[in-house]
PDB file of C-alpha atoms in Angstrom:
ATOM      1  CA  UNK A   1      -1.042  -6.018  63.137  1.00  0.00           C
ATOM      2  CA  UNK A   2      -3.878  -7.021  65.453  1.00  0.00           C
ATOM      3  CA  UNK A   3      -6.348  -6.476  62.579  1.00  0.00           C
ATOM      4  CA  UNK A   4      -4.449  -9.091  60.503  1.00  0.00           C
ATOM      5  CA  UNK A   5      -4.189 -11.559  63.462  1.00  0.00           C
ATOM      6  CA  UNK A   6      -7.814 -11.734  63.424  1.00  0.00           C
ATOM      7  CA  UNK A   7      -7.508 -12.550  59.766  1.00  0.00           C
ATOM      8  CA  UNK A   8      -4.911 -15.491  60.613  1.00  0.00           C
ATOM      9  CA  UNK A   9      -6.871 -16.957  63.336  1.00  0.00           C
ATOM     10  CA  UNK A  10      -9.890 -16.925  61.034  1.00  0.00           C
ATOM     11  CA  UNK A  11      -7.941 -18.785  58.638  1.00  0.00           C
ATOM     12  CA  UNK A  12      -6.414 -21.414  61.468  1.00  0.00           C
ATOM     13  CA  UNK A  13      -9.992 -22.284  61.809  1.00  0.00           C
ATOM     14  CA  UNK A  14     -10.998 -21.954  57.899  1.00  0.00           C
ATOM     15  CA  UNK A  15      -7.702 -24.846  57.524  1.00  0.00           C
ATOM     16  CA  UNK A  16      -8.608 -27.334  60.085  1.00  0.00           C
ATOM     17  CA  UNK A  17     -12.539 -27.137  59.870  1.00  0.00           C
ATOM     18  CA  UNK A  18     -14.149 -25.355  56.764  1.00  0.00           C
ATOM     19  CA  UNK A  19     -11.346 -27.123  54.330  1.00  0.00           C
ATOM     20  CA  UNK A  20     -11.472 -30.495  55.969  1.00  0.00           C
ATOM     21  CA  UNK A  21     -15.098 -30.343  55.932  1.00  0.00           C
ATOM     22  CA  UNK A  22     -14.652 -29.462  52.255  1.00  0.00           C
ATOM     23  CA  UNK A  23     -11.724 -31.515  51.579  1.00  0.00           C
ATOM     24  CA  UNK A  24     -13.081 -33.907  48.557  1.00  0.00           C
ATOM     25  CA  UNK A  25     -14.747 -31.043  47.005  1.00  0.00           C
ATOM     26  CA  UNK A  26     -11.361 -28.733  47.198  1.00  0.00           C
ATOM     27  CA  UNK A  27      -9.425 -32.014  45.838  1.00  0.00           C
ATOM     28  CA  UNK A  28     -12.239 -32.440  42.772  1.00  0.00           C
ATOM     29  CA  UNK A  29     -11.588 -29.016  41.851  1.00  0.00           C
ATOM     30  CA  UNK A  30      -7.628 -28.949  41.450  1.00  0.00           C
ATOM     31  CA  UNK A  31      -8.271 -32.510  39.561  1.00  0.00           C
ATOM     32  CA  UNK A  32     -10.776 -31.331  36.628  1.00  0.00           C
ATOM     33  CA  UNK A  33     -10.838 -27.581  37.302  1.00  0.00           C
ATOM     34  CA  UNK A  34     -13.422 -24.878  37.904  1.00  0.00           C
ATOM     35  CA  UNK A  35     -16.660 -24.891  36.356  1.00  0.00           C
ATOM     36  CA  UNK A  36     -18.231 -22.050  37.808  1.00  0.00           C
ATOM     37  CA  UNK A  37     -22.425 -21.591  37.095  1.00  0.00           C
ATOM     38  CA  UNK A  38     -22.127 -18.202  36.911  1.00  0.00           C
ATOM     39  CA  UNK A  39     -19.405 -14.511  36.794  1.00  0.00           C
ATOM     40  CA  UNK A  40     -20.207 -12.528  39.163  1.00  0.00           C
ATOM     41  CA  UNK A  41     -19.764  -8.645  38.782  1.00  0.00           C
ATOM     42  CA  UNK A  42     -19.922  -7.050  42.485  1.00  0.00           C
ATOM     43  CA  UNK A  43     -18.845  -4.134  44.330  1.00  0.00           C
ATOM     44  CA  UNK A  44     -15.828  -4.009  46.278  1.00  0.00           C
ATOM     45  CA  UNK A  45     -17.284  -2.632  49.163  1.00  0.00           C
ATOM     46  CA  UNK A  46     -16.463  -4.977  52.030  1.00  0.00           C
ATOM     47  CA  UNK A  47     -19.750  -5.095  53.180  1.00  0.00           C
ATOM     48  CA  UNK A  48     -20.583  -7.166  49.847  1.00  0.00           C
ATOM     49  CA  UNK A  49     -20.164 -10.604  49.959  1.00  0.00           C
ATOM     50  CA  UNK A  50     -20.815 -12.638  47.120  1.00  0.00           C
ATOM     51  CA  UNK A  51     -20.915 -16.348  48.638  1.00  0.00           C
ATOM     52  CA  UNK A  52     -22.790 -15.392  51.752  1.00  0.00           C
ATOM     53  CA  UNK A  53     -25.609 -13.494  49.832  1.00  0.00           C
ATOM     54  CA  UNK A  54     -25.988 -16.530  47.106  1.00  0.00           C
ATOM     55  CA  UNK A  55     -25.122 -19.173  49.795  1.00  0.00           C
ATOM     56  CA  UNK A  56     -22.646 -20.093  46.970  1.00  0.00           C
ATOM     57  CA  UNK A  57     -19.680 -22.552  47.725  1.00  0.00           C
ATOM     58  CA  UNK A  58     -16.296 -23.596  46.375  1.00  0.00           C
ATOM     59  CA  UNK A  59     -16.032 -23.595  42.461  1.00  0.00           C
ATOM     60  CA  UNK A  60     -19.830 -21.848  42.011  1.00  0.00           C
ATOM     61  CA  UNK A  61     -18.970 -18.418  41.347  1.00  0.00           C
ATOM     62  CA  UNK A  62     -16.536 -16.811  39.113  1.00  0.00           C
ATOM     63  CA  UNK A  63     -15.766 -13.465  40.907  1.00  0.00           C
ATOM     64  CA  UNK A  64     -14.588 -10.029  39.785  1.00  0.00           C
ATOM     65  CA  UNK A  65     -15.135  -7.113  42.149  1.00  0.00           C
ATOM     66  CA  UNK A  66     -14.239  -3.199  41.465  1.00  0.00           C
ATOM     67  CA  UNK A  67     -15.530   0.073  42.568  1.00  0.00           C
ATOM     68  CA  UNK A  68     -19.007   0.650  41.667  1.00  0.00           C
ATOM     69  CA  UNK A  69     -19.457  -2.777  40.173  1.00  0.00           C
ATOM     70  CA  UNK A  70     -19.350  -0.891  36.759  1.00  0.00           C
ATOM     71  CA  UNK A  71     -18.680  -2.880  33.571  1.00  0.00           C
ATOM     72  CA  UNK A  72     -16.899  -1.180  30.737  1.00  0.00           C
ATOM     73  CA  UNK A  73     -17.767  -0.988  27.806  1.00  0.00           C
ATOM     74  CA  UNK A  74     -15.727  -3.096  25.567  1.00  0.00           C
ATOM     75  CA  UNK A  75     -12.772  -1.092  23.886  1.00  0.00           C
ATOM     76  CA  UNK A  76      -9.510  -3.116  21.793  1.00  0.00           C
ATOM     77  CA  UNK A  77      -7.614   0.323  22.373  1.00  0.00           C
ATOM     78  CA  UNK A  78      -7.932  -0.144  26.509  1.00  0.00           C
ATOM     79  CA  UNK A  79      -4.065  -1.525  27.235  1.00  0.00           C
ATOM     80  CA  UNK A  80      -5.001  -2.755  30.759  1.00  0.00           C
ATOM     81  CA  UNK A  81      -8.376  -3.934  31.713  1.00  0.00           C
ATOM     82  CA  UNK A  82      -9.069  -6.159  34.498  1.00  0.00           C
ATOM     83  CA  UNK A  83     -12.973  -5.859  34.154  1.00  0.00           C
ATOM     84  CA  UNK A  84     -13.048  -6.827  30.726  1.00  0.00           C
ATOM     85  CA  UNK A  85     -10.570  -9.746  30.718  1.00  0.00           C
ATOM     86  CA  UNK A  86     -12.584 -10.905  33.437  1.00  0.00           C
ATOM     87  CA  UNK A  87     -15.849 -11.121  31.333  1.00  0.00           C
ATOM     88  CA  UNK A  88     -13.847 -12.271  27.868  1.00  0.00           C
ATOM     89  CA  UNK A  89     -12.500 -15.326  29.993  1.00  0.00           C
ATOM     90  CA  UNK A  90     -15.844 -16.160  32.104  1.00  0.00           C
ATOM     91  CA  UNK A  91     -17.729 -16.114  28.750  1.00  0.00           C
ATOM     92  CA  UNK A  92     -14.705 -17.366  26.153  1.00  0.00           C
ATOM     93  CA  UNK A  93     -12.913 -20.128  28.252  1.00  0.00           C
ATOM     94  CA  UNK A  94     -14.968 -21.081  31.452  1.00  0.00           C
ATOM     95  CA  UNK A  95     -18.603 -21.251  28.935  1.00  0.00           C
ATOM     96  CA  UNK A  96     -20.993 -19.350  31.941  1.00  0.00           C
ATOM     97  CA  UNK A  97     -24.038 -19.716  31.433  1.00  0.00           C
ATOM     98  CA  UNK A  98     -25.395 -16.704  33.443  1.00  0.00           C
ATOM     99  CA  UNK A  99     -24.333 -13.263  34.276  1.00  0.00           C
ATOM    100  CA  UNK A 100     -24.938 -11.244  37.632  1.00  0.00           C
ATOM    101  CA  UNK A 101     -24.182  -7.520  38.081  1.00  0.00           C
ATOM    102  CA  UNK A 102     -25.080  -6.889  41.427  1.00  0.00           C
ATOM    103  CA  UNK A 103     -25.490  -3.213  42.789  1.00  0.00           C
ATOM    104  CA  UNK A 104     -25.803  -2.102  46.893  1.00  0.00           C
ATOM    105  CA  UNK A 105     -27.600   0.269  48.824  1.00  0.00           C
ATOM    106  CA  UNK A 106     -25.298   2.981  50.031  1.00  0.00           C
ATOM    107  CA  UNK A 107     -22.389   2.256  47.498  1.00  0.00           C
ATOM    108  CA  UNK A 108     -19.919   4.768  47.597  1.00  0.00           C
ATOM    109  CA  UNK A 109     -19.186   5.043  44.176  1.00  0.00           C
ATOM    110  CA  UNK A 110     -22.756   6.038  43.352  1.00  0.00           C
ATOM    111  CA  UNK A 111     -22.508   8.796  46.282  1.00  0.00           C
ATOM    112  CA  UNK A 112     -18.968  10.145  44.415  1.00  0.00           C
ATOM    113  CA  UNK A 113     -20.906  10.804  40.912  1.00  0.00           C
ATOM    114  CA  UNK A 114     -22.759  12.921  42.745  1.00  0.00           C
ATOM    115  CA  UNK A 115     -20.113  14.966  44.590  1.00  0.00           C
ATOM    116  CA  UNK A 116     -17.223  17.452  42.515  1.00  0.00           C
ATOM    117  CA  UNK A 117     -14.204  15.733  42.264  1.00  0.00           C
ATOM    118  CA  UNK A 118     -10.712  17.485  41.039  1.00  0.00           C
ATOM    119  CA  UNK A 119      -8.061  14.981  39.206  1.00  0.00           C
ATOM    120  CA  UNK A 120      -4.743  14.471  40.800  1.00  0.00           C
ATOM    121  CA  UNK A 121      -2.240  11.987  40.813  1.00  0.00           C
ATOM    122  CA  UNK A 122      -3.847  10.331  44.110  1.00  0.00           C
ATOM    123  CA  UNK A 123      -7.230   9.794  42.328  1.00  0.00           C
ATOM    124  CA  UNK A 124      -6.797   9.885  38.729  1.00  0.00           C
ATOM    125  CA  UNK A 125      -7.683   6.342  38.112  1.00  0.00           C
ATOM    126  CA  UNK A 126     -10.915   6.775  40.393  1.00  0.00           C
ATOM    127  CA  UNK A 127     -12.055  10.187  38.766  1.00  0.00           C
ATOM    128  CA  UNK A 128     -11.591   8.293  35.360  1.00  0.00           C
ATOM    129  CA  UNK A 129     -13.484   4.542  36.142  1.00  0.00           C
ATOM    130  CA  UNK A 130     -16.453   7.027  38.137  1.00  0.00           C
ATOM    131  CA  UNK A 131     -16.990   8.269  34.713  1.00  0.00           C
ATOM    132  CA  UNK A 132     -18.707   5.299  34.295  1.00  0.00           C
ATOM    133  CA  UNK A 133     -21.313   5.551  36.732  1.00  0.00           C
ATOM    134  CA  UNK A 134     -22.921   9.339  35.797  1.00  0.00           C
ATOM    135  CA  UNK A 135     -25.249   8.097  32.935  1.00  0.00           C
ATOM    136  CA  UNK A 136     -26.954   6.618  36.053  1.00  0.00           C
ATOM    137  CA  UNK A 137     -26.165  10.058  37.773  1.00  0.00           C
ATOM    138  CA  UNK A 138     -27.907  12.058  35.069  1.00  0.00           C
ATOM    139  CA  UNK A 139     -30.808   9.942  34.598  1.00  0.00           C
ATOM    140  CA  UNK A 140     -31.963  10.091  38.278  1.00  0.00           C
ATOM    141  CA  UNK A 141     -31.310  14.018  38.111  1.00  0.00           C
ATOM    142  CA  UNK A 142     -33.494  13.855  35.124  1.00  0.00           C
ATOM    143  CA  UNK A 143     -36.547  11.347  36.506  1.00  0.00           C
ATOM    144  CA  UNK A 144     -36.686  12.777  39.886  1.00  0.00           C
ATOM    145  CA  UNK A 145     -35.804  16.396  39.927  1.00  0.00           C
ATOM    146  CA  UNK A 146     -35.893  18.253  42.734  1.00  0.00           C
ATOM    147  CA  UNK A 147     -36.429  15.391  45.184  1.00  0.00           C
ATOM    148  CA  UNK A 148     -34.204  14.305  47.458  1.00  0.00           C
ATOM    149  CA  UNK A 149     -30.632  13.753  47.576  1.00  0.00           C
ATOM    150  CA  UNK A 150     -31.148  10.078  48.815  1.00  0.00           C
ATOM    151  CA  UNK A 151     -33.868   9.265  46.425  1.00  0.00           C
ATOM    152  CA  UNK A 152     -31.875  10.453  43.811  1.00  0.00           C
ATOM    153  CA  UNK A 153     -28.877   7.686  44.989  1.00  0.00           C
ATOM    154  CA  UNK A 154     -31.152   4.821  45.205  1.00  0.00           C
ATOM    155  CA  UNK A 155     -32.497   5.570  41.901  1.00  0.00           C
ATOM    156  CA  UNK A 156     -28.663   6.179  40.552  1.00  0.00           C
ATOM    157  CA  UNK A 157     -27.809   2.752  42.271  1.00  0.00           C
ATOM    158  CA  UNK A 158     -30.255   0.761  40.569  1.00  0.00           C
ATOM    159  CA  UNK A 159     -30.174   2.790  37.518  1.00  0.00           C
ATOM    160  CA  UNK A 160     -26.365   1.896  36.930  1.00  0.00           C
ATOM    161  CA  UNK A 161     -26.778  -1.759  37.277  1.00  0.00           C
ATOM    162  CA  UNK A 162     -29.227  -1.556  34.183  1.00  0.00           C
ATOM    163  CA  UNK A 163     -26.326   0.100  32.148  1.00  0.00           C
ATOM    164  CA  UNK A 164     -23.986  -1.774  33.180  1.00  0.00           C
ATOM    165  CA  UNK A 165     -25.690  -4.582  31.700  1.00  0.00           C
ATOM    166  CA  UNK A 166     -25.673  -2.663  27.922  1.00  0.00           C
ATOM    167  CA  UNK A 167     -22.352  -2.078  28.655  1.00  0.00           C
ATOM    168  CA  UNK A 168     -22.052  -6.021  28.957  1.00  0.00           C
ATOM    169  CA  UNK A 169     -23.883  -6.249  25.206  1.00  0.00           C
ATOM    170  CA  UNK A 170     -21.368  -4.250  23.898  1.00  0.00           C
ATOM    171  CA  UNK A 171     -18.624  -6.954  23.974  1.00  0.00           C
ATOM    172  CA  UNK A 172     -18.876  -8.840  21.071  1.00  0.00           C
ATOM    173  CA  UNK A 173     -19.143 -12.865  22.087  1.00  0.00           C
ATOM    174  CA  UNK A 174     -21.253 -12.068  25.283  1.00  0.00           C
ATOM    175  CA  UNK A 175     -23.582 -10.469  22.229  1.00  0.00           C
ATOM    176  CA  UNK A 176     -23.441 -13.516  20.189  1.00  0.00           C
ATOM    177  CA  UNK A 177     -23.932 -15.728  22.962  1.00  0.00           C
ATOM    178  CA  UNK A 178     -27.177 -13.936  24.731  1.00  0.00           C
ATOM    179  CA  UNK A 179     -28.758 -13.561  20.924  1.00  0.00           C
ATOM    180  CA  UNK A 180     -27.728 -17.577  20.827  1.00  0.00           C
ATOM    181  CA  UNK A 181     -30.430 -18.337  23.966  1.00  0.00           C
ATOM    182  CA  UNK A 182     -26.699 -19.312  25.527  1.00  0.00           C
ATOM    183  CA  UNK A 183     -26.126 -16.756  28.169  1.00  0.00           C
ATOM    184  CA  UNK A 184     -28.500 -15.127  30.283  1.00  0.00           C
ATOM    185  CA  UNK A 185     -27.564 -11.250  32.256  1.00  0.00           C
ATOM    186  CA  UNK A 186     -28.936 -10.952  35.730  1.00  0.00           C
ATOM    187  CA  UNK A 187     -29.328  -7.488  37.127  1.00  0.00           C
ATOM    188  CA  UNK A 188     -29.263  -7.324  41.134  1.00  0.00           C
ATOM    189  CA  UNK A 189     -29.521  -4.600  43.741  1.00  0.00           C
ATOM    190  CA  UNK A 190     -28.767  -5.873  47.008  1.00  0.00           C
ATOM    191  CA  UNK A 191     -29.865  -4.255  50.359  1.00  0.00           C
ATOM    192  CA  UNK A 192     -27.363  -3.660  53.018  1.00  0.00           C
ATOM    193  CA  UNK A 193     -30.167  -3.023  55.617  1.00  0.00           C
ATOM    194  CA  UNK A 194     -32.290  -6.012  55.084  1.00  0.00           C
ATOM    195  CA  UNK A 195     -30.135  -8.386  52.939  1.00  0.00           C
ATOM    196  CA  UNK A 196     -32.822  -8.678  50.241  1.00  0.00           C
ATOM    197  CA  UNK A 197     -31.621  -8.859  47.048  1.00  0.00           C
ATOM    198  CA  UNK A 198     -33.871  -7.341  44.345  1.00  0.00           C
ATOM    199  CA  UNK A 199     -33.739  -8.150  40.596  1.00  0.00           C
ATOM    200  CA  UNK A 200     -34.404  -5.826  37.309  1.00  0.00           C
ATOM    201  CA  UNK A 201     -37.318  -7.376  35.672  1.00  0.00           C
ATOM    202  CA  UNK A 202     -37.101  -6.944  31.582  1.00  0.00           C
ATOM    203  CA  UNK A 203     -40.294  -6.652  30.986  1.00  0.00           C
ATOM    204  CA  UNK A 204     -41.842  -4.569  33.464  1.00  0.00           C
ATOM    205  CA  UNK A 205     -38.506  -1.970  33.647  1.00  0.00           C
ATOM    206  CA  UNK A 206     -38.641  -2.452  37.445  1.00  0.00           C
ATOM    207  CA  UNK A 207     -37.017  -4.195  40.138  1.00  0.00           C
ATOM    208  CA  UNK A 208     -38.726  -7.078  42.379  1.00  0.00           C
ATOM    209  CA  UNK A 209     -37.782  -8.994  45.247  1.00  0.00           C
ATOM    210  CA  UNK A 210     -35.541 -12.198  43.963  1.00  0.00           C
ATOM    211  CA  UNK A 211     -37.361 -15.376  44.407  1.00  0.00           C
ATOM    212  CA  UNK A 212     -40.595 -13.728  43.254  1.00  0.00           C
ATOM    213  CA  UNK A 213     -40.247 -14.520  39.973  1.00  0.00           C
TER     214      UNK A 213
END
């Protein structure tokens, strides 16, 4: 309970001086609705925070966070999907223009692909949705060998947020949109250590510092 209490003072002061700062824009947005720039596709890991690390506000991002920041690939026969029905609505409904998947140093799901993991009925979900990070697990075995354990991560880290944006290609509209010139995919790795955020540039095949561009 003391944990939380820090959460309800922070929003006491969130109420009566981040919202009244914010007031009109709050109102504007209930009257005529979001109209987010961009969907967001982030990590879950609480030391992630999309709005502080784009200096976003209200209404700018549409957000979906999971472990790994992994997109799935599209599939009709999935029955639940949170992931995906995020991306079909950002895309069908709210017309983004731009989408970010945005990898971390030291994310925890990259570590997992890494480590042996036995299904039970605590982690069945998670064994399953890591599945979706060991192409990038295999490729850094593959490209770097015998070096080190932590090299291999980073690599892995990166690595994932290129798949993730084929995975993205695989659903039909955000196809149709990107061949269009309408929709443009962003991929990020961010830096816990340094809070640099570095971006996967197309045409080299390598990541650069964001802003560089």
């Amino acid at each position: 309970m003391e944990k939380i209490s820090e959460f309800e003072k922070g929003h006491q002061y969130f109420r009566t001086v981040k919202f009244k700062k914010n007031e009109e824009r709050f109102k504007k947005l209930v009257e005529e609705g979001q109209n987010p720039k961009a969907l967001f596709i982030g990590c879950s890991d609480s030391r992630v925070m999309p709005a502080m690390i784009t200096g976003s506000g209200p209404g700018d991002l549409f957000i979906v966070r999971n472990v790994g920041n992994f997109v799935p690939p599209f599939s009709p026969d999935n029955d639940y999907h949170a992931t995906a029905a995020a991306i079909e609505y950002a895309v069908s409904h709210l017309e983004v223009s731009d989408i970010i998947v945005c990898g971390h140093s030291d994310c925890g799901a990259i570590k997992a692909c890494f480590e042996s993991h036995h299904p039970t009925k605590e982690n069945i979900h998670t064994i399953k949705w890591l599945q979706l990070g060991e192409p990038a697990r295999d490729l850094a075995l593959k490209a770097l060998g015998d070096d080190t354990l932590e090299a291999q991560r980073d690599f892995a880290e990166k690595a994932s947020v290129v798949f993730q944006l084929e995975n993205l290609l695989s659903y039909p509209l955000v196809k149709k949109r990107v061949d269009e010139g309408k929709l443009f995919l962003h991929g990020w790795h961010y830096d816990l250590s340094t809070g640099k955020i570095h971006y996967f540039d197309e045409t080299d095949l390598e990541f650069k510092p964001l802003g560089d561009s």
